[in-house]
Coordinates of C-alpha atoms and ligand atoms in Angstrom, one line a residue:
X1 CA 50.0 33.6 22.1
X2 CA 52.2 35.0 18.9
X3 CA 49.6 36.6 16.3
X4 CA 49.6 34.0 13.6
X5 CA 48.6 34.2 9.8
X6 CA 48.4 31.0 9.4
X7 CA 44.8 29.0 8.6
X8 CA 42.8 28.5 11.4
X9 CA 42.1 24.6 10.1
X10 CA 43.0 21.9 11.9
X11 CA 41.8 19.6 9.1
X12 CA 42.1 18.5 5.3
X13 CA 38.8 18.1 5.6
X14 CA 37.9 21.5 7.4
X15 CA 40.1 22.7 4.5
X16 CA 38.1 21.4 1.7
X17 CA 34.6 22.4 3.5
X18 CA 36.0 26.0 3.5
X19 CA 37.0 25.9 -0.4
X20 CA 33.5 24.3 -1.4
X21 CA 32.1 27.7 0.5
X22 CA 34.5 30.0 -1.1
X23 CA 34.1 28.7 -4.5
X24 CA 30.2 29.0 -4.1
X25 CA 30.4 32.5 -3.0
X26 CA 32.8 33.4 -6.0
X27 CA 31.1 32.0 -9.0
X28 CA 27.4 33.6 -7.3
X29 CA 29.8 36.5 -6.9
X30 CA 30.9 36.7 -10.6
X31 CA 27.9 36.2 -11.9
X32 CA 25.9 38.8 -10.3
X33 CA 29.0 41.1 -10.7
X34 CA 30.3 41.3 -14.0
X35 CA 28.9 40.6 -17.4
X36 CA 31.8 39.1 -19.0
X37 CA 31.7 35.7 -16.2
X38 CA 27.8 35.9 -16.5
X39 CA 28.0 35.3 -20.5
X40 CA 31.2 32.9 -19.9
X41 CA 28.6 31.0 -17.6
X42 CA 25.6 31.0 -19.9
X43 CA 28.0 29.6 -22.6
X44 CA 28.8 26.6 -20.6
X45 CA 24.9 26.1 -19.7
X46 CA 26.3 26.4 -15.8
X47 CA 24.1 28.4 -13.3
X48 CA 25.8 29.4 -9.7
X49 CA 23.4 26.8 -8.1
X50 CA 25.1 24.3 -10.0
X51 CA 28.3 24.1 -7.7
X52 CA 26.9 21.5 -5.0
X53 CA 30.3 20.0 -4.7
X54 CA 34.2 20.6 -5.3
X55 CA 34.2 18.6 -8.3
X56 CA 32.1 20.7 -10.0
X57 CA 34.5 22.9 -10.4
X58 CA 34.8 20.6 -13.8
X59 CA 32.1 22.4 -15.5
X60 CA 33.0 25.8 -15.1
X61 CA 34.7 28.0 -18.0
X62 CA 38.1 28.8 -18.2
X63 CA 39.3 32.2 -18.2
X64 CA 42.7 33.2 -20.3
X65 CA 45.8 35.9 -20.3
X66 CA 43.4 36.8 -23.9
X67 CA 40.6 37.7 -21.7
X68 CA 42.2 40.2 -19.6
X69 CA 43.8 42.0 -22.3
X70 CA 40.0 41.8 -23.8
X71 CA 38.9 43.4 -21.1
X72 CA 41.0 46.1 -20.7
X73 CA 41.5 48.2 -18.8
X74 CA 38.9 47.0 -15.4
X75 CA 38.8 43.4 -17.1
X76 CA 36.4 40.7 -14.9
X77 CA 35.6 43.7 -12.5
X78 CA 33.0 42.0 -10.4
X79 CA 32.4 45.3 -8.2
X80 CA 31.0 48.8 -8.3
X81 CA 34.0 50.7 -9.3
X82 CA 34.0 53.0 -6.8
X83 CA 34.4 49.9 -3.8
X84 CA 37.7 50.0 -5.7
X85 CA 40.7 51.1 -4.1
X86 CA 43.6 50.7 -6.1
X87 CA 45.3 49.2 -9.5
X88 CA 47.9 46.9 -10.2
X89 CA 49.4 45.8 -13.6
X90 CA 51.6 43.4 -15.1
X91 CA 55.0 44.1 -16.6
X92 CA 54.1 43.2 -19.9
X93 CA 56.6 44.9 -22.2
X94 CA 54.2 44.6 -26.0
X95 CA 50.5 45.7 -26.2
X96 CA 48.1 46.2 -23.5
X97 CA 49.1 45.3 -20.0
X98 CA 46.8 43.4 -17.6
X99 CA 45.3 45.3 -15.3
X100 CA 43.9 44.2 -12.0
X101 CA 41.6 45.9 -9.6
X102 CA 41.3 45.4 -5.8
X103 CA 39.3 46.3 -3.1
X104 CA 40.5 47.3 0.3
X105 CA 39.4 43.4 1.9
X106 CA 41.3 42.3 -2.0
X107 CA 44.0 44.2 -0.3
X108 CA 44.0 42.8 3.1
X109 CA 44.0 39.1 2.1
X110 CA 46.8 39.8 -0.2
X111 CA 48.9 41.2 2.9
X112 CA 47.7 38.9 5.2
X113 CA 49.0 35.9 2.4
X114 CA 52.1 37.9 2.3
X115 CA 52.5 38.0 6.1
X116 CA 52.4 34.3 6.1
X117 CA 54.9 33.6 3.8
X118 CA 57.7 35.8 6.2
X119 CA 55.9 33.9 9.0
X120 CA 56.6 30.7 7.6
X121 CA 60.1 32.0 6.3
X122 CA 60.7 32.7 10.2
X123 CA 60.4 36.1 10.2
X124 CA 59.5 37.8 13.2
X125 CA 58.6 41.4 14.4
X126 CA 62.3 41.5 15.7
X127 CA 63.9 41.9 11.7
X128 CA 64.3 44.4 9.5
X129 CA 63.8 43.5 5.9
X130 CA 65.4 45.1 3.0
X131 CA 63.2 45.2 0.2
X132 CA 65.0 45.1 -2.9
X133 CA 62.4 44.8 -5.7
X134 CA 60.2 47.1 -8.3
X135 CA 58.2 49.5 -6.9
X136 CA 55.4 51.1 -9.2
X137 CA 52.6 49.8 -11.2
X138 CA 53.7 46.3 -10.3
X139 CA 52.6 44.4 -7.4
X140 CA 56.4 42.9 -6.3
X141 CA 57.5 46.0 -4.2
X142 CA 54.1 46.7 -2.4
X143 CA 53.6 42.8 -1.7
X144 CA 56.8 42.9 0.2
X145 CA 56.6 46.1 1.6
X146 CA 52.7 45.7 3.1
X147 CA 53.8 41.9 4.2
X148 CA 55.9 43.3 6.1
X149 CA 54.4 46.1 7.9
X150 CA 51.7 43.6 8.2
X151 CA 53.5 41.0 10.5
X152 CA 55.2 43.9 12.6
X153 CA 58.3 43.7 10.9
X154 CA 60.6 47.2 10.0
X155 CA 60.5 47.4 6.3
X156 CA 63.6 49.2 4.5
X157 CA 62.3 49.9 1.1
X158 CA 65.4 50.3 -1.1
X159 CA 63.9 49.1 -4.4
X160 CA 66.0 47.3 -6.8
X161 CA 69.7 48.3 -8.1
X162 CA 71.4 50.7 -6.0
X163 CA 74.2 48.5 -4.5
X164 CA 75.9 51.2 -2.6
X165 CA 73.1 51.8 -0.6
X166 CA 71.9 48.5 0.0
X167 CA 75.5 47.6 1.1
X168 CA 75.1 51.0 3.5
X169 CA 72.1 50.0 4.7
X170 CA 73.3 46.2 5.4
X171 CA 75.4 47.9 7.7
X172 CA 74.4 50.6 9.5
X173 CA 70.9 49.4 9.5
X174 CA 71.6 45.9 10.6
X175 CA 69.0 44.3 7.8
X176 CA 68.3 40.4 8.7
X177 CA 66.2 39.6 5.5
X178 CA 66.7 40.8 2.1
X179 CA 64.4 40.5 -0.6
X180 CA 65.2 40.3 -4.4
X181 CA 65.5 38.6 -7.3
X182 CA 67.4 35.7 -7.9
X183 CA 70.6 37.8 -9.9
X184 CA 70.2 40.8 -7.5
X185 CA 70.9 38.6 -4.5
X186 CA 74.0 37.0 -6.8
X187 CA 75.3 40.2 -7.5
X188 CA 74.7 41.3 -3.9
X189 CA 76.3 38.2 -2.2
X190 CA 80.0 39.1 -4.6
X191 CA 79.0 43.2 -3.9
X192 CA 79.3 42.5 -0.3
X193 CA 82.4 39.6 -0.4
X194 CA 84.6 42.6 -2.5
X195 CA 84.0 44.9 0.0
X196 CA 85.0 42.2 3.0
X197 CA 81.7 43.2 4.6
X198 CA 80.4 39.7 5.7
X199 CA 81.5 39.8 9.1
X200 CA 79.6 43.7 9.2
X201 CA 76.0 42.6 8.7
X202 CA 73.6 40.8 10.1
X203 CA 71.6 39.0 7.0
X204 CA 70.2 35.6 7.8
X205 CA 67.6 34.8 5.3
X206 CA 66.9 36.1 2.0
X207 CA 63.4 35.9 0.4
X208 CA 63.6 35.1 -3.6
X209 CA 60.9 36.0 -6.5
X210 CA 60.0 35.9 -9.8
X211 CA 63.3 34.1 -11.2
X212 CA 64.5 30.8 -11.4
X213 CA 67.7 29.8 -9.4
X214 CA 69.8 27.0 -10.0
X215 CA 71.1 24.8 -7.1
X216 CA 75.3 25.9 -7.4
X217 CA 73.8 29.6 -7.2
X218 CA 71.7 29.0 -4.2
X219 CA 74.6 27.7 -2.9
X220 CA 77.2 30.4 -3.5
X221 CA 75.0 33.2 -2.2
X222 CA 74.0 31.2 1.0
X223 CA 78.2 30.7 1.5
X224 CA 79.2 34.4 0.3
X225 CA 76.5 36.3 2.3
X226 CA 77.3 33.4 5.3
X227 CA 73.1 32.9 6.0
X228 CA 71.3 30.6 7.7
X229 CA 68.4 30.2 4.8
X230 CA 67.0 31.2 1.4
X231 CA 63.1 30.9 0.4
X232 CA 61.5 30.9 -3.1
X233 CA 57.8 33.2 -2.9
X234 CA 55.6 32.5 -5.9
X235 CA 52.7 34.7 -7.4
X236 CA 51.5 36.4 -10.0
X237 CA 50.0 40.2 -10.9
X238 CA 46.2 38.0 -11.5
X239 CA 46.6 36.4 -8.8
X240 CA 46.6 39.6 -6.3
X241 CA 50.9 39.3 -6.5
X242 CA 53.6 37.7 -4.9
X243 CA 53.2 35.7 -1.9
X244 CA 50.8 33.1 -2.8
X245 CA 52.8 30.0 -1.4
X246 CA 56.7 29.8 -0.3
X247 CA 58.6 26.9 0.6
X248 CA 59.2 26.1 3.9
X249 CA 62.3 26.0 6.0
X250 CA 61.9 21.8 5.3
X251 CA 62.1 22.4 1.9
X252 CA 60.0 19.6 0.6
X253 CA 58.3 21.9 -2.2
X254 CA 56.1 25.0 -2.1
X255 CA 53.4 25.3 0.1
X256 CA 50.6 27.2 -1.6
X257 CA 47.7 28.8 0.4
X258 CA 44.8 26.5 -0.7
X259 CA 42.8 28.5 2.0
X260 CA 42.7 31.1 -0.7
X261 CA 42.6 29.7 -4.0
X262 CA 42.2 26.2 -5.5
X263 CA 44.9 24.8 -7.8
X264 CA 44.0 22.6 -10.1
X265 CA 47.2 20.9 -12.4
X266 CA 45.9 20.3 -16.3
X267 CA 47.0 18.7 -19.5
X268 CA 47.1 22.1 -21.1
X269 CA 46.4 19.8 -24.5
X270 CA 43.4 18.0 -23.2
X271 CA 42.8 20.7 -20.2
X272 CA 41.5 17.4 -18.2
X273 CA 43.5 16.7 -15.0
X274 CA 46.9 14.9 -14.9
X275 CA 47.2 11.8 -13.2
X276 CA 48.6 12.3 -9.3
X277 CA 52.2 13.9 -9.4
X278 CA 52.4 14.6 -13.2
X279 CA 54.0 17.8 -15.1
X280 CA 50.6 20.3 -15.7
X281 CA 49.3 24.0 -16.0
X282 CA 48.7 25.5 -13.1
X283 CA 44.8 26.5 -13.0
X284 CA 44.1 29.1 -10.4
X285 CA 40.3 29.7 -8.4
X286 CA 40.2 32.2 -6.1
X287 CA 38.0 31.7 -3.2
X288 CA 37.9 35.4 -1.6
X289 CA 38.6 37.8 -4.5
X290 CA 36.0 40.7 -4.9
X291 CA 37.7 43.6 -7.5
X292 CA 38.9 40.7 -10.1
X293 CA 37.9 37.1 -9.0
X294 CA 39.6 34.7 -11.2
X295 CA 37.8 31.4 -12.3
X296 CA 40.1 28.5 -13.7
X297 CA 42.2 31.2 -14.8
X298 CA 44.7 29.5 -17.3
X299 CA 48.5 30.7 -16.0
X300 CA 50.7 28.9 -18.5
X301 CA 52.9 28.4 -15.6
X302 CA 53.9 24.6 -15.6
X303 CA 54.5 22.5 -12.5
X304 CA 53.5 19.5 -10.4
X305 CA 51.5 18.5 -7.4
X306 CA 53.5 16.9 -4.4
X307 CA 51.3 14.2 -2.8
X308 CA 52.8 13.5 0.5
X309 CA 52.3 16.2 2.8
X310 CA 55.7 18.4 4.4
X311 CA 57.8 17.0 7.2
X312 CA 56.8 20.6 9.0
X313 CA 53.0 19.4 9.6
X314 CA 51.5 22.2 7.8
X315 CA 48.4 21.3 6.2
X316 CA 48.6 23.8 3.5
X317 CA 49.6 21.9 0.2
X318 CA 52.6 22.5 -1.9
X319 CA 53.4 21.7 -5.6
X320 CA 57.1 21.8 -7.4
X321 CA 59.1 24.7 -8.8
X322 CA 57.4 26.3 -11.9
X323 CA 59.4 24.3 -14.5
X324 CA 58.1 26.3 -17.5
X325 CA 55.0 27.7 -19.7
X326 CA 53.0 25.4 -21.4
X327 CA 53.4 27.2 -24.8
X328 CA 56.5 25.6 -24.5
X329 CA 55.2 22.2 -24.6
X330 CA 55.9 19.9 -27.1
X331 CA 54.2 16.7 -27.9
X332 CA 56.9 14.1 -29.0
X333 CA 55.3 10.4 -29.6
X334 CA 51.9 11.0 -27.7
X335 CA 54.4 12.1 -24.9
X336 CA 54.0 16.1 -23.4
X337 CA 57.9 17.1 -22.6
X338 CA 58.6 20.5 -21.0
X339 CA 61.7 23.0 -20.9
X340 CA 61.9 22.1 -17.3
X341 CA 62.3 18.8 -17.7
X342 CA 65.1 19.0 -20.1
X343 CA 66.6 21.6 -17.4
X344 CA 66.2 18.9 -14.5
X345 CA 67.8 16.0 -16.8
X346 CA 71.4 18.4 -18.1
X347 CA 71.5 19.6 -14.3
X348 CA 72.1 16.0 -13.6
X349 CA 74.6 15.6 -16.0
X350 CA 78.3 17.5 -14.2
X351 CA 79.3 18.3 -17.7
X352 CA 76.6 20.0 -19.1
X353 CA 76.3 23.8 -19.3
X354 CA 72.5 25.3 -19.1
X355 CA 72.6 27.2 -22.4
X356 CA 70.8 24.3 -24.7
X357 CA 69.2 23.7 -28.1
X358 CA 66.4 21.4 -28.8
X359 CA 66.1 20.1 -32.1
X360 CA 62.3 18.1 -33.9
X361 CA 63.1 16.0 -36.6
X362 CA 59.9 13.3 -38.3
X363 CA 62.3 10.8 -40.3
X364 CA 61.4 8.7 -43.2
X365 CA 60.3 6.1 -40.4
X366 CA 57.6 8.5 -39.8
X367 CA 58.7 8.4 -36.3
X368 CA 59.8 11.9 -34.1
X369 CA 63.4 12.5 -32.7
X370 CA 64.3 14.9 -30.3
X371 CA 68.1 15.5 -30.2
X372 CA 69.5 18.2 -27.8
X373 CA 72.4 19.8 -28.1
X374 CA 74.0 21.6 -25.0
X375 CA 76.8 23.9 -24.0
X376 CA 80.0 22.5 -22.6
X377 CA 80.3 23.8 -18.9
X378 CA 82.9 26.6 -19.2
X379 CA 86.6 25.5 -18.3
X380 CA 85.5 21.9 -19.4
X381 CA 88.3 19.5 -20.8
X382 CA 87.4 19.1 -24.3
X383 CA 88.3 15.3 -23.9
X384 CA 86.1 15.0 -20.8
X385 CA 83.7 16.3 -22.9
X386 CA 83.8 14.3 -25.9
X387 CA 83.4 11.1 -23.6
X388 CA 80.6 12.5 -21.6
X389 CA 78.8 13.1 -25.3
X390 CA 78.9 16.6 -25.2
X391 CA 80.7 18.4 -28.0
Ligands
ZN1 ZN1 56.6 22.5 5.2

């Protein structure tokens, strides 16, 4: 049989059994480990013996961005520091960055995470992947480069920029995956249309991160580049990097790896749960992480849970596209609305442009208004325009 890195489970329930024992072993972990969790867990009168069940996941503390800056720079280190065996740190351009720490199985989860994202992209030993992200301090080149190696795939590590020789290397090397950022692959897709070099490579799937991509595009690179599928990778520096969840060939949403973490979707107002299928913070547990084990760890990062499972018969879970932070929330009559949300309602609308403006007004009613104002799509017909609304 094919080496696999997907969960051995052939259950929800088996699934759910296994995160009750991983979240028991991380908060008796954390406490015993690291003196910032054990006072975060004396404040919330909650003692490791506490967790009997998944639910009680409820009365633990929440940990924030805040805190990690706090704690610089070996914040919620829950390990001697010499079982650690390298840093990461987040591209935070103002103040102090947030640095994690890992040990060498912190590591080998994160690659083995990482391996099953390309596995479940369709990559196989047989590719060669073209790695065109950061490398450095950040996690996004080393993810990609490690998942690789690690599923028995050859890696070519570019890095980003550099268009010459990722067009060189398209070529000569034969590359079948490339992996960048949403405007790198745009700007690769026209690179490699100038140069009439479509029918000269072999590229069939390209693996996106960090950036949001909107549908026309997805689209345009898939037709420029001619490939036979695009995937969006999620992850985050706290949360060991990318290649936490990926959506899957089906694309019905973004499988997460709940094997590995627990994902719990908040009002970030009320930081209770939203009702099945609503707009929330994403709220990250980790169920195996030794350097820097996150509990309820507050990512700002908006999205929502998708209830049914995938067509593909996965068990892992998946939850929508990130459709914003939740500083960006705003309350408008006792309802939350969300950047995304505004995004997903112009994108609808054939006139719109995405450059928009959202302006709070309380009248003399005492009642809020919301009016938004957005950009004309360029080229637009001012008279089409003015019917559509849109000035
Ligand atoms: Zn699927």
């Amino acid at each position: 049989m094919e080496k696999t890195f997907m969960p051995p489970f052939k259950t929800a329930e088996a699934l759910l059994d296994h995160q009750l024992n991983g979240l028991q072993w991380t908060v008796a972990h954390a406490y015993s480990g690291s003196a910032f969790y054990r006072k975060q867990f004396e404040k919330a009168g909650v003692m490791p013996g506490d967790v009997k069940t998944l639910d009680d996941i409820a009365r633990l503390p929440f940990t924030t961005g805040n805190d990690l800056k706090e704690g610089y720079p070996f914040p919620l280190l829950s390990v001697p520091e010499k079982d650690v065996v390298r840093i990461h740190a987040s591209s935070g351009t103002t103040g102090k960055r947030k640095v994690l720490t890992y040990t060498q199985k912190d590591l080998d989860t994160w690659f083995d995470m990482f391996a099953r994202c390309y596995e479940m992209a369709g990559v196989t030993p047989e590719d060669r992947v073209q790695i065109a992200v950061g490398y450095g301090v950040w996690t996004a080149g080393m993810g990609f480069q490690m998942g690789c190696e690690r599923l028995g795939a050859m890696a070519v590590p570019v890095g980003p920029g550099n268009i010459d020789m990722q067009c060189r290397f398209l070529e000569d090397l034969g590359s079948t995956v490339f992996c960048c950022t949403a405007s790198m692959a745009l700007l690769m897709a026209e690179e490699v249309h100038k140069r009439g070099l479509k029918d000269k490579i072999k590229l069939k799937r390209i693996i996106l991160g960090s950036e949001r991509s909107s549908a026309s595009m997805r689209a345009k690179i898939k037709d420029l580049l001619g490939l036979t599928d695009m995937f969006d990778i999620t992850g985050m520096t706290e949360l060991y990097g990318p290649g936490t969840g990926l959506d899957c060939p089906r694309h019905e949403g973004i499988h997460y790896w709940a094997d590995k973490y627990i994902l719990e979707i908040l009002d970030p107002d009320t930081l209770e749960p939203v009702a099945d299928g609503e707009v929330g913070e994403m709220v990250v547990t980790t169920l195996e992480k030794e350097a820097s084990p996150l509990i309820r760890y507050r990512t700002r990062d908006l999205t929502r849970k998708i209830a049914k499972p995938c067509s593909c018969g996965s068990i892992l879970p998946m939850h929508d596209r990130i459709m914003g932070r939740s500083d960006d929330m705003i309350v408008l009559r006792g309802v939350n609305i969300y950047p995304g949300q505004i995004d997903e309602v112009l994108s609808s609308i054939s006139e719109a442009g995405s450059e928009y403006q959202v302006h709070l007004e309380r009248k003399e009613d005492g009642k809020d208004y919301m009016v938004i104002k957005a950009e004309a799509k360029q080229g637009l017909d001012p008279s089409a325009a003015a019917r559509s609304g849109i000035r």
